[in-house]
mmCIF file of C-alpha atoms in Angstrom:
data_model
loop_
_atom_site.group_PDB
_atom_site.id
_atom_site.type_symbol
_atom_site.label_atom_id
_atom_site.label_comp_id
_atom_site.label_asym_id
_atom_site.label_seq_id
_atom_site.Cartn_x
_atom_site.Cartn_y
_atom_site.Cartn_z
ATOM 1 C CA MET A 1 0.004 -0.082 0.135
ATOM 2 C CA LYS A 2 1.032 3.507 -0.873
ATOM 3 C CA SER A 3 0.954 6.282 2.056
ATOM 4 C CA PHE A 4 -0.435 9.698 1.107
ATOM 5 C CA SER A 5 0.424 12.170 3.954
ATOM 6 C CA ALA A 6 -2.319 14.872 2.879
ATOM 7 C CA LYS A 7 -5.174 11.892 2.466
ATOM 8 C CA ASN A 8 -3.905 10.565 5.576
ATOM 9 C CA GLU A 9 -4.241 13.671 7.586
ATOM 10 C CA GLN A 10 -7.868 14.552 6.196
ATOM 11 C CA LEU A 11 -8.987 10.741 7.170
ATOM 12 C CA ALA A 12 -7.375 10.758 10.306
ATOM 13 C CA ALA A 13 -9.189 14.323 11.149
ATOM 14 C CA LEU A 14 -12.687 12.636 10.077
ATOM 15 C CA LEU A 15 -12.041 9.736 12.245
ATOM 16 C CA SER A 16 -11.246 11.828 15.122
ATOM 17 C CA ASP A 17 -14.480 13.384 15.020
ATOM 18 C CA LEU A 18 -16.322 9.947 15.354
ATOM 19 C CA ALA A 19 -18.306 9.399 18.284
ATOM 20 C CA HIS A 20 -16.708 6.049 19.289
ATOM 21 C CA PRO A 21 -14.761 5.702 22.446
ATOM 22 C CA ALA A 22 -11.460 4.336 20.361
ATOM 23 C CA CYS A 23 -11.136 7.578 18.574
ATOM 24 C CA GLU A 24 -11.817 10.105 21.513
ATOM 25 C CA HIS A 25 -8.106 11.236 21.692
ATOM 26 C CA GLY A 26 -7.580 11.420 17.940
ATOM 27 C CA ILE A 27 -6.346 9.375 15.350
ATOM 28 C CA PRO A 28 -2.487 9.718 14.495
ATOM 29 C CA THR A 29 -1.823 9.744 10.842
ATOM 30 C CA ASP A 30 0.389 6.752 11.063
ATOM 31 C CA TRP A 31 -1.964 4.273 12.112
ATOM 32 C CA LEU A 32 -3.411 4.930 8.581
ATOM 33 C CA CYS A 33 -2.085 3.191 5.499
ATOM 34 C CA ILE A 34 -3.908 4.228 2.246
ATOM 35 C CA ASP A 35 -3.982 2.823 -1.230
ATOM 36 C CA ASN A 36 -5.515 5.899 -3.195
ATOM 37 C CA ASP A 37 -6.112 3.594 -6.333
ATOM 38 C CA ALA A 38 -8.021 0.918 -4.589
ATOM 39 C CA GLN A 39 -9.799 3.507 -2.295
ATOM 40 C CA ALA A 40 -8.790 1.394 0.438
ATOM 41 C CA VAL A 41 -7.618 2.227 4.096
ATOM 42 C CA GLU A 42 -5.755 -0.097 6.454
ATOM 43 C CA LEU A 43 -6.321 1.116 10.158
ATOM 44 C CA THR A 44 -4.152 -0.501 12.879
ATOM 45 C CA PHE A 45 -4.892 0.591 16.683
ATOM 46 C CA PRO A 46 -2.170 -0.254 19.493
ATOM 47 C CA PHE A 47 -5.169 -1.204 21.789
ATOM 48 C CA ALA A 48 -7.995 -3.629 21.442
ATOM 49 C CA ILE A 49 -10.834 -2.378 19.159
ATOM 50 C CA GLU A 50 -14.311 -3.558 18.812
ATOM 51 C CA LYS A 51 -14.164 -3.589 14.977
ATOM 52 C CA SER A 52 -18.163 -3.932 14.262
ATOM 53 C CA SER A 53 -19.050 -0.686 16.308
ATOM 54 C CA LEU A 54 -16.309 1.215 14.790
ATOM 55 C CA LEU A 55 -17.260 0.132 11.227
ATOM 56 C CA ASN A 56 -20.625 1.047 11.855
ATOM 57 C CA ALA A 57 -19.729 4.486 12.730
ATOM 58 C CA ILE A 58 -17.648 4.664 9.800
ATOM 59 C CA ASN A 59 -20.390 3.684 7.622
ATOM 60 C CA ASP A 60 -22.652 6.678 9.141
ATOM 61 C CA ASP A 61 -20.224 9.185 7.729
ATOM 62 C CA ALA A 62 -20.578 10.149 4.241
ATOM 63 C CA GLU A 63 -17.076 10.497 3.270
ATOM 64 C CA LEU A 64 -15.589 7.532 5.225
ATOM 65 C CA ARG A 65 -17.964 5.028 3.981
ATOM 66 C CA THR A 66 -16.616 5.771 0.248
ATOM 67 C CA TRP A 67 -13.469 3.943 1.225
ATOM 68 C CA THR A 68 -12.899 0.350 1.892
ATOM 69 C CA TRP A 69 -11.889 -0.265 5.738
ATOM 70 C CA THR A 70 -9.752 -3.252 6.942
ATOM 71 C CA ILE A 71 -9.686 -2.607 10.863
ATOM 72 C CA LYS A 72 -6.841 -4.122 12.758
ATOM 73 C CA PHE A 73 -5.171 -4.044 15.916
ATOM 74 C CA GLN A 74 -1.660 -4.797 17.383
ATOM 75 C CA VAL A 75 -1.648 -4.288 21.421
ATOM 76 C CA GLN A 76 1.388 -2.407 22.379
ATOM 77 C CA ARG A 77 2.957 -3.414 25.763
ATOM 78 C CA LEU A 78 2.861 -0.187 27.740
ATOM 79 C CA ALA A 79 5.392 0.663 30.623
ATOM 80 C CA ASN A 80 4.209 -0.638 34.335
ATOM 81 C CA SER A 81 5.216 -0.409 38.064
ATOM 82 C CA LYS A 82 8.001 -2.859 37.637
ATOM 83 C CA PRO A 83 10.276 -2.018 34.881
ATOM 84 C CA ASP A 84 12.790 -4.320 35.833
ATOM 85 C CA GLN A 85 10.495 -7.546 35.577
ATOM 86 C CA PRO A 86 9.721 -9.408 32.350
ATOM 87 C CA MET A 87 6.728 -8.237 30.770
ATOM 88 C CA LYS A 88 4.898 -12.007 30.858
ATOM 89 C CA THR A 89 1.378 -11.021 31.167
ATOM 90 C CA GLY A 90 0.891 -7.731 28.890
ATOM 91 C CA ASN A 91 -0.754 -4.882 30.405
ATOM 92 C CA VAL A 92 -2.086 -5.410 33.653
ATOM 93 C CA ILE A 93 -5.135 -3.532 34.725
ATOM 94 C CA VAL A 94 -6.387 -3.630 38.282
ATOM 95 C CA VAL A 95 -9.964 -3.119 39.090
ATOM 96 C CA SER A 96 -10.440 -1.846 42.949
ATOM 97 C CA SER A 97 -13.129 -0.374 44.988
ATOM 98 C CA GLY A 98 -12.859 0.966 48.404
ATOM 99 C CA LYS A 99 -15.575 -1.336 49.698
ATOM 100 C CA GLY A 100 -17.327 -4.324 49.090
ATOM 101 C CA GLY A 101 -20.701 -4.840 47.439
ATOM 102 C CA VAL A 102 -20.379 -2.734 44.583
ATOM 103 C CA GLY A 103 -19.833 -5.083 41.954
ATOM 104 C CA LYS A 104 -16.039 -5.086 41.390
ATOM 105 C CA SER A 105 -16.112 -8.808 40.458
ATOM 106 C CA SER A 106 -18.684 -8.359 38.106
ATOM 107 C CA VAL A 107 -17.150 -5.596 36.560
ATOM 108 C CA SER A 108 -13.741 -7.517 36.024
ATOM 109 C CA ALA A 109 -15.250 -10.600 34.637
ATOM 110 C CA SER A 110 -17.079 -8.199 31.913
ATOM 111 C CA LEU A 111 -14.377 -6.325 31.105
ATOM 112 C CA GLY A 112 -12.284 -9.464 30.543
ATOM 113 C CA ILE A 113 -14.936 -11.091 28.391
ATOM 114 C CA ALA A 114 -15.579 -8.173 26.744
ATOM 115 C CA LEU A 115 -11.914 -7.648 25.509
ATOM 116 C CA SER A 116 -11.637 -11.268 24.726
ATOM 117 C CA ARG A 117 -14.515 -11.173 22.445
ATOM 118 C CA MET A 118 -12.914 -8.268 20.472
ATOM 119 C CA GLY A 119 -10.051 -10.612 19.702
ATOM 120 C CA ALA A 120 -7.524 -9.844 22.233
ATOM 121 C CA ARG A 121 -5.798 -12.401 24.447
ATOM 122 C CA VAL A 122 -6.912 -11.749 27.862
ATOM 123 C CA GLY A 123 -6.455 -13.426 31.395
ATOM 124 C CA LEU A 124 -8.444 -12.447 34.417
ATOM 125 C CA LEU A 125 -6.779 -13.115 37.936
ATOM 126 C CA ASP A 126 -9.327 -13.331 40.849
ATOM 127 C CA ALA A 127 -7.074 -11.764 43.677
ATOM 128 C CA ASP A 128 -9.962 -11.329 45.925
ATOM 129 C CA ILE A 129 -8.576 -13.465 48.595
ATOM 130 C CA TYR A 130 -11.524 -13.322 50.784
ATOM 131 C CA GLY A 131 -14.719 -13.456 48.621
ATOM 132 C CA PRO A 132 -13.450 -15.017 45.286
ATOM 133 C CA SER A 133 -16.575 -14.957 43.176
ATOM 134 C CA ILE A 134 -15.110 -15.506 39.638
ATOM 135 C CA PRO A 135 -15.166 -19.323 39.441
ATOM 136 C CA THR A 136 -19.276 -19.032 40.199
ATOM 137 C CA MET A 137 -19.349 -16.086 37.359
ATOM 138 C CA LEU A 138 -17.422 -18.221 34.988
ATOM 139 C CA GLY A 139 -19.830 -21.394 35.639
ATOM 140 C CA GLN A 140 -16.947 -23.755 37.139
ATOM 141 C CA PRO A 141 -17.008 -23.360 40.811
ATOM 142 C CA ASP A 142 -15.915 -26.833 41.338
ATOM 143 C CA HIS A 143 -12.878 -26.839 39.061
ATOM 144 C CA LYS A 144 -9.695 -28.529 40.188
ATOM 145 C CA LEU A 145 -6.753 -26.829 38.757
ATOM 146 C CA GLU A 146 -4.308 -28.922 37.072
ATOM 147 C CA VAL A 147 -0.557 -28.547 37.140
ATOM 148 C CA LYS A 148 1.905 -29.096 34.110
ATOM 149 C CA ASN A 149 5.417 -28.541 34.403
ATOM 150 C CA ASP A 150 5.270 -26.554 37.988
ATOM 151 C CA LYS A 151 2.505 -24.537 36.416
ATOM 152 C CA PHE A 152 -1.203 -23.755 37.354
ATOM 153 C CA GLN A 153 -3.398 -24.508 34.192
ATOM 154 C CA PRO A 154 -5.993 -21.774 34.027
ATOM 155 C CA ILE A 155 -9.411 -22.291 33.467
ATOM 156 C CA GLN A 156 -11.166 -21.291 30.221
ATOM 157 C CA TYR A 157 -14.272 -19.569 29.443
ATOM 158 C CA GLU A 158 -14.799 -18.747 25.880
ATOM 159 C CA ASP A 159 -11.153 -17.439 24.773
ATOM 160 C CA LEU A 160 -10.629 -16.054 28.292
ATOM 161 C CA VAL A 161 -8.417 -17.682 30.618
ATOM 162 C CA ALA A 162 -8.820 -17.129 34.389
ATOM 163 C CA ASN A 163 -7.327 -18.178 37.708
ATOM 164 C CA SER A 164 -8.798 -17.818 41.201
ATOM 165 C CA ILE A 165 -8.056 -18.759 44.838
ATOM 166 C CA GLY A 166 -11.280 -20.071 44.867
ATOM 167 C CA TYR A 167 -10.053 -23.033 42.700
ATOM 168 C CA LEU A 168 -7.221 -23.701 45.271
ATOM 169 C CA VAL A 169 -8.671 -23.619 48.790
ATOM 170 C CA ASP A 170 -11.990 -23.722 50.488
ATOM 171 C CA ASP A 171 -13.700 -20.379 51.043
ATOM 172 C CA ASN A 172 -13.793 -20.719 54.621
ATOM 173 C CA ASP A 173 -10.076 -21.322 54.638
ATOM 174 C CA ALA A 174 -9.245 -18.211 52.637
ATOM 175 C CA THR A 175 -11.066 -15.812 54.865
ATOM 176 C CA ILE A 176 -8.851 -16.649 58.010
ATOM 177 C CA TRP A 177 -5.533 -15.722 56.294
ATOM 178 C CA ARG A 178 -3.420 -13.035 57.651
ATOM 179 C CA GLY A 179 -2.462 -10.291 55.278
ATOM 180 C CA PRO A 180 1.118 -11.724 54.502
ATOM 181 C CA MET A 181 -0.238 -14.971 53.727
ATOM 182 C CA ALA A 182 -2.640 -13.598 51.559
ATOM 183 C CA SER A 183 0.000 -11.402 49.537
ATOM 184 C CA ARG A 184 2.101 -14.764 49.014
ATOM 185 C CA ALA A 185 -0.842 -16.621 47.770
ATOM 186 C CA LEU A 186 -1.548 -13.791 44.919
ATOM 187 C CA GLN A 187 2.158 -13.879 44.143
ATOM 188 C CA GLN A 188 1.853 -17.496 43.541
ATOM 189 C CA LEU A 189 -1.111 -17.435 41.395
ATOM 190 C CA PHE A 190 0.196 -14.782 39.272
ATOM 191 C CA ASN A 191 3.907 -16.064 38.930
ATOM 192 C CA ASP A 192 2.870 -19.843 38.800
ATOM 193 C CA THR A 193 0.052 -19.373 36.388
ATOM 194 C CA ASP A 194 0.656 -20.587 32.696
ATOM 195 C CA TRP A 195 -1.078 -17.802 31.169
ATOM 196 C CA GLY A 196 0.435 -18.017 27.746
ATOM 197 C CA LEU A 197 0.944 -14.737 25.754
ATOM 198 C CA LEU A 198 -1.321 -12.252 26.837
ATOM 199 C CA ASP A 199 -2.451 -8.463 25.621
ATOM 200 C CA TYR A 200 -4.096 -7.812 29.081
ATOM 201 C CA LEU A 201 -4.691 -9.342 32.411
ATOM 202 C CA ILE A 202 -7.618 -7.853 34.533
ATOM 203 C CA VAL A 203 -6.723 -8.420 38.198
ATOM 204 C CA ASP A 204 -9.804 -8.463 40.455
ATOM 205 C CA MET A 205 -8.437 -6.600 43.530
ATOM 206 C CA PRO A 206 -9.894 -7.444 47.281
ATOM 207 C CA PRO A 207 -12.016 -4.668 48.257
ATOM 208 C CA GLY A 208 -10.476 -1.839 50.641
ATOM 209 C CA THR A 209 -7.384 0.106 50.518
ATOM 210 C CA GLY A 210 -5.584 -1.415 53.803
ATOM 211 C CA ASP A 211 -2.182 -2.774 54.067
ATOM 212 C CA ILE A 212 -3.156 -6.131 51.844
ATOM 213 C CA GLN A 213 -4.286 -3.968 49.022
ATOM 214 C CA LEU A 214 -1.565 -1.861 49.086
ATOM 215 C CA THR A 215 1.161 -4.872 49.053
ATOM 216 C CA MET A 216 -0.626 -6.567 46.238
ATOM 217 C CA ALA A 217 -0.715 -3.306 44.280
ATOM 218 C CA GLN A 218 2.962 -2.981 45.017
ATOM 219 C CA GLN A 219 3.926 -6.373 43.982
ATOM 220 C CA LEU A 220 2.196 -6.563 40.788
ATOM 221 C CA PRO A 221 3.557 -5.180 37.491
ATOM 222 C CA VAL A 222 0.333 -2.676 37.405
ATOM 223 C CA THR A 223 0.019 -0.856 33.887
ATOM 224 C CA GLY A 224 -2.955 1.124 35.239
ATOM 225 C CA ALA A 225 -6.199 1.170 37.772
ATOM 226 C CA VAL A 226 -9.937 1.139 37.566
ATOM 227 C CA VAL A 227 -11.891 2.339 40.507
ATOM 228 C CA VAL A 228 -15.591 0.862 40.841
ATOM 229 C CA THR A 229 -17.937 2.764 42.811
ATOM 230 C CA THR A 230 -21.781 3.286 43.412
ATOM 231 C CA PRO A 231 -23.325 6.814 43.512
ATOM 232 C CA GLN A 232 -24.045 6.302 47.295
ATOM 233 C CA ASN A 233 -22.086 8.765 49.453
ATOM 234 C CA VAL A 234 -20.622 5.892 51.734
ATOM 235 C CA ALA A 235 -19.465 4.133 48.668
ATOM 236 C CA LEU A 236 -18.004 7.358 47.310
ATOM 237 C CA LYS A 237 -16.092 8.177 50.349
ATOM 238 C CA ASP A 238 -14.366 4.709 50.160
ATOM 239 C CA ALA A 239 -13.781 5.063 46.315
ATOM 240 C CA GLU A 240 -11.933 8.300 46.938
ATOM 241 C CA LYS A 241 -9.607 6.354 49.304
ATOM 242 C CA GLY A 242 -8.846 3.927 46.496
ATOM 243 C CA VAL A 243 -8.262 6.823 44.180
ATOM 244 C CA GLY A 244 -5.741 8.192 46.886
ATOM 245 C CA MET A 245 -4.085 4.820 47.237
ATOM 246 C CA PHE A 246 -3.255 4.494 43.472
ATOM 247 C CA GLU A 247 -2.037 8.318 43.129
ATOM 248 C CA ARG A 248 0.182 7.613 46.210
ATOM 249 C CA LEU A 249 1.564 4.409 44.790
ATOM 250 C CA GLU A 250 2.081 6.316 41.274
ATOM 251 C CA ILE A 251 -0.165 3.893 39.544
ATOM 252 C CA PRO A 252 -1.867 5.716 36.738
ATOM 253 C CA LEU A 253 -5.611 6.002 37.115
ATOM 254 C CA ILE A 254 -7.393 5.005 33.990
ATOM 255 C CA GLY A 255 -10.499 6.227 35.313
ATOM 256 C CA VAL A 256 -13.699 5.732 37.567
ATOM 257 C CA LEU A 257 -16.713 3.520 36.546
ATOM 258 C CA GLU A 258 -19.968 4.002 38.207
ATOM 259 C CA ASN A 259 -21.884 0.784 39.041
ATOM 260 C CA MET A 260 -25.602 0.555 39.664
ATOM 261 C CA SER A 261 -26.245 3.951 38.687
ATOM 262 C CA TYR A 262 -29.786 3.415 37.867
ATOM 263 C CA PHE A 263 -32.777 0.754 37.395
ATOM 264 C CA GLU A 264 -34.407 0.867 34.193
ATOM 265 C CA CYS A 265 -38.139 -0.277 34.207
ATOM 266 C CA GLY A 266 -38.427 -3.342 31.470
ATOM 267 C CA HIS A 267 -42.069 -1.769 30.860
ATOM 268 C CA CYS A 268 -41.805 2.036 30.506
ATOM 269 C CA GLY A 269 -38.072 2.518 30.171
ATOM 270 C CA THR A 270 -38.367 4.909 33.314
ATOM 271 C CA GLN A 271 -34.926 5.317 35.082
ATOM 272 C CA SER A 272 -35.007 5.352 38.834
ATOM 273 C CA HIS A 273 -31.727 6.049 40.559
ATOM 274 C CA LEU A 274 -31.909 4.037 43.700
ATOM 275 C CA PHE A 275 -28.473 5.144 45.249
ATOM 276 C CA GLY A 276 -28.085 8.645 44.263
ATOM 277 C CA GLN A 277 -27.317 10.194 41.033
ATOM 278 C CA GLY A 278 -23.879 11.474 39.303
ATOM 279 C CA GLY A 279 -21.384 10.548 42.102
ATOM 280 C CA GLY A 280 -18.980 8.697 40.210
ATOM 281 C CA LEU A 281 -18.642 11.493 37.520
ATOM 282 C CA LYS A 282 -17.978 14.096 40.170
ATOM 283 C CA LEU A 283 -15.447 11.912 41.591
ATOM 284 C CA ALA A 284 -13.582 11.351 38.112
ATOM 285 C CA HIS A 285 -13.940 15.245 37.189
ATOM 286 C CA ARG A 286 -12.087 15.907 41.118
ATOM 287 C CA HIS A 287 -9.335 13.839 39.996
ATOM 288 C CA ALA A 288 -9.063 14.642 36.460
ATOM 289 C CA VAL A 289 -9.489 11.173 35.134
ATOM 290 C CA ALA A 290 -11.960 9.579 32.891
ATOM 291 C CA GLU A 291 -15.586 8.832 33.763
ATOM 292 C CA LEU A 292 -15.608 5.203 32.277
ATOM 293 C CA GLY A 293 -19.317 4.857 32.280
ATOM 294 C CA GLN A 294 -22.471 4.426 34.204
ATOM 295 C CA TRP A 295 -23.679 0.926 34.616
ATOM 296 C CA PRO A 296 -27.311 0.179 35.312
ATOM 297 C CA LEU A 297 -28.494 -2.227 37.909
ATOM 298 C CA THR A 298 -29.561 -5.323 35.470
ATOM 299 C CA PRO A 299 -31.420 -8.125 37.488
ATOM 300 C CA GLU A 300 -30.698 -10.422 34.261
ATOM 301 C CA PHE A 301 -27.095 -10.075 34.049
ATOM 302 C CA GLY A 302 -26.771 -10.545 37.984
ATOM 303 C CA ALA A 303 -28.820 -13.861 37.389
ATOM 304 C CA GLN A 304 -26.709 -14.980 34.608
ATOM 305 C CA LEU A 305 -23.549 -14.355 36.806
ATOM 306 C CA ASP A 306 -24.943 -16.268 39.548
ATOM 307 C CA ALA A 307 -25.643 -19.293 37.659
ATOM 308 C CA LEU A 308 -23.650 -22.143 38.883
ATOM 309 C CA GLN A 309 -23.271 -23.798 35.228
ATOM 310 C CA LYS A 310 -23.144 -21.391 32.243
ATOM 311 C CA GLN A 311 -25.318 -22.860 29.668
ATOM 312 C CA HIS A 312 -25.446 -19.759 27.378
ATOM 313 C CA GLN A 313 -22.952 -16.907 26.821
ATOM 314 C CA LEU A 314 -22.952 -13.846 29.137
ATOM 315 C CA GLU A 315 -25.011 -11.537 27.294
ATOM 316 C CA LEU A 316 -23.047 -8.019 27.718
ATOM 317 C CA THR A 317 -24.826 -4.842 26.985
ATOM 318 C CA GLU A 318 -23.434 -2.117 24.750
ATOM 319 C CA ILE A 319 -22.634 0.057 27.739
ATOM 320 C CA GLN A 320 -20.315 -2.753 28.875
ATOM 321 C CA ARG A 321 -18.721 -3.291 25.538
ATOM 322 C CA HIS A 322 -18.333 0.553 25.241
ATOM 323 C CA THR A 323 -16.662 0.856 28.744
ATOM 324 C CA ALA A 324 -14.186 -2.074 27.882
ATOM 325 C CA GLN A 325 -13.153 -0.516 24.638
ATOM 326 C CA ARG A 326 -12.756 3.101 26.796
ATOM 327 C CA VAL A 327 -10.620 1.367 29.304
ATOM 328 C CA VAL A 328 -7.707 0.071 26.762
ATOM 329 C CA ALA A 329 -8.116 3.304 24.851
ATOM 330 C CA GLU A 330 -7.734 5.603 27.925
ATOM 331 C CA LEU A 331 -4.865 3.475 29.082
ATOM 332 C CA TYR A 332 -2.944 3.682 25.852
ATOM 333 C CA TYR A 333 -3.421 7.434 25.952
ATOM 334 C CA LEU A 334 -2.403 8.058 29.632
ATOM 335 C CA LYS A 335 0.848 6.007 29.062
ATOM 336 C CA SER A 336 1.672 7.260 25.770
ATOM 337 C CA HIS A 337 1.028 10.867 26.776
ATOM 338 C CA SER A 338 3.072 10.541 29.963
ATOM 339 C CA ALA A 339 5.824 8.644 28.012
ATOM 340 C CA LYS A 340 6.177 11.924 25.790
ATOM 341 C CA ASN A 341 6.297 14.061 28.780
#
């Protein structure tokens, strides 16, 4: 293919105006490779991309749709908090909350599944030592881990690979562990799992901001963090502590995700804000980070996660897929922007 800089700039400007989370920070011209003769464009992203929604947005633009588009991605491995360690697990994204009960684990599972359905190689580490719920959410609560070549073999859900303390010990045993024991267990899960070659590893952290959470965040080669909250004042106060923890550890905060933002009536479509309104957005603005989404309280999705044996694929909403796209796009922008500065 031939590249023409003037046309690159024109198309890059049009793409940057699209209402799509992958384009919010603009499209550099060097992501485009143009064949003018064939009226064809190859667009390659450095992060996972939901191709169908982007192509839909392109086809809604009168000028962009006159070209034939090939959308690709090659995930770039970004700098993390442990630059001396080999980057075995791609970009490590920790999902945290200041308190329990805000849906952090369901957010972690949703993000992992959404990214893997985009075609990215994704792992999910259930580091919630005191309340591992990923085994139930992925439909394999009684699975026994296999060990090959001294490595745990992760379970697989669709194309997602996952591991959890819930596969190793009884729930009641883990709840009485002291901090150092819990931290060692996390290190073992992270280091001794045969993850394969990953683009992203999503880590479902224990709730809270105490010594255990600090130690875990410091031990892992973290690329960026997501803080989950609900609109309630008590949850927001604890989420504020989570934001402060990552700021002190100098771990880039990708953004704040507000879960259980509202309940939408299935009959009339009326939205009821059961736990307050707009708190997550205010928290994000206060710390100058992205507001990654406002997820509704969805009983149907909760019922799917609670099913002990998955008979069907988890049905992710457009909002969940949109958030997953924003997370990886914001992560890339944060890291590439800080590297230039």
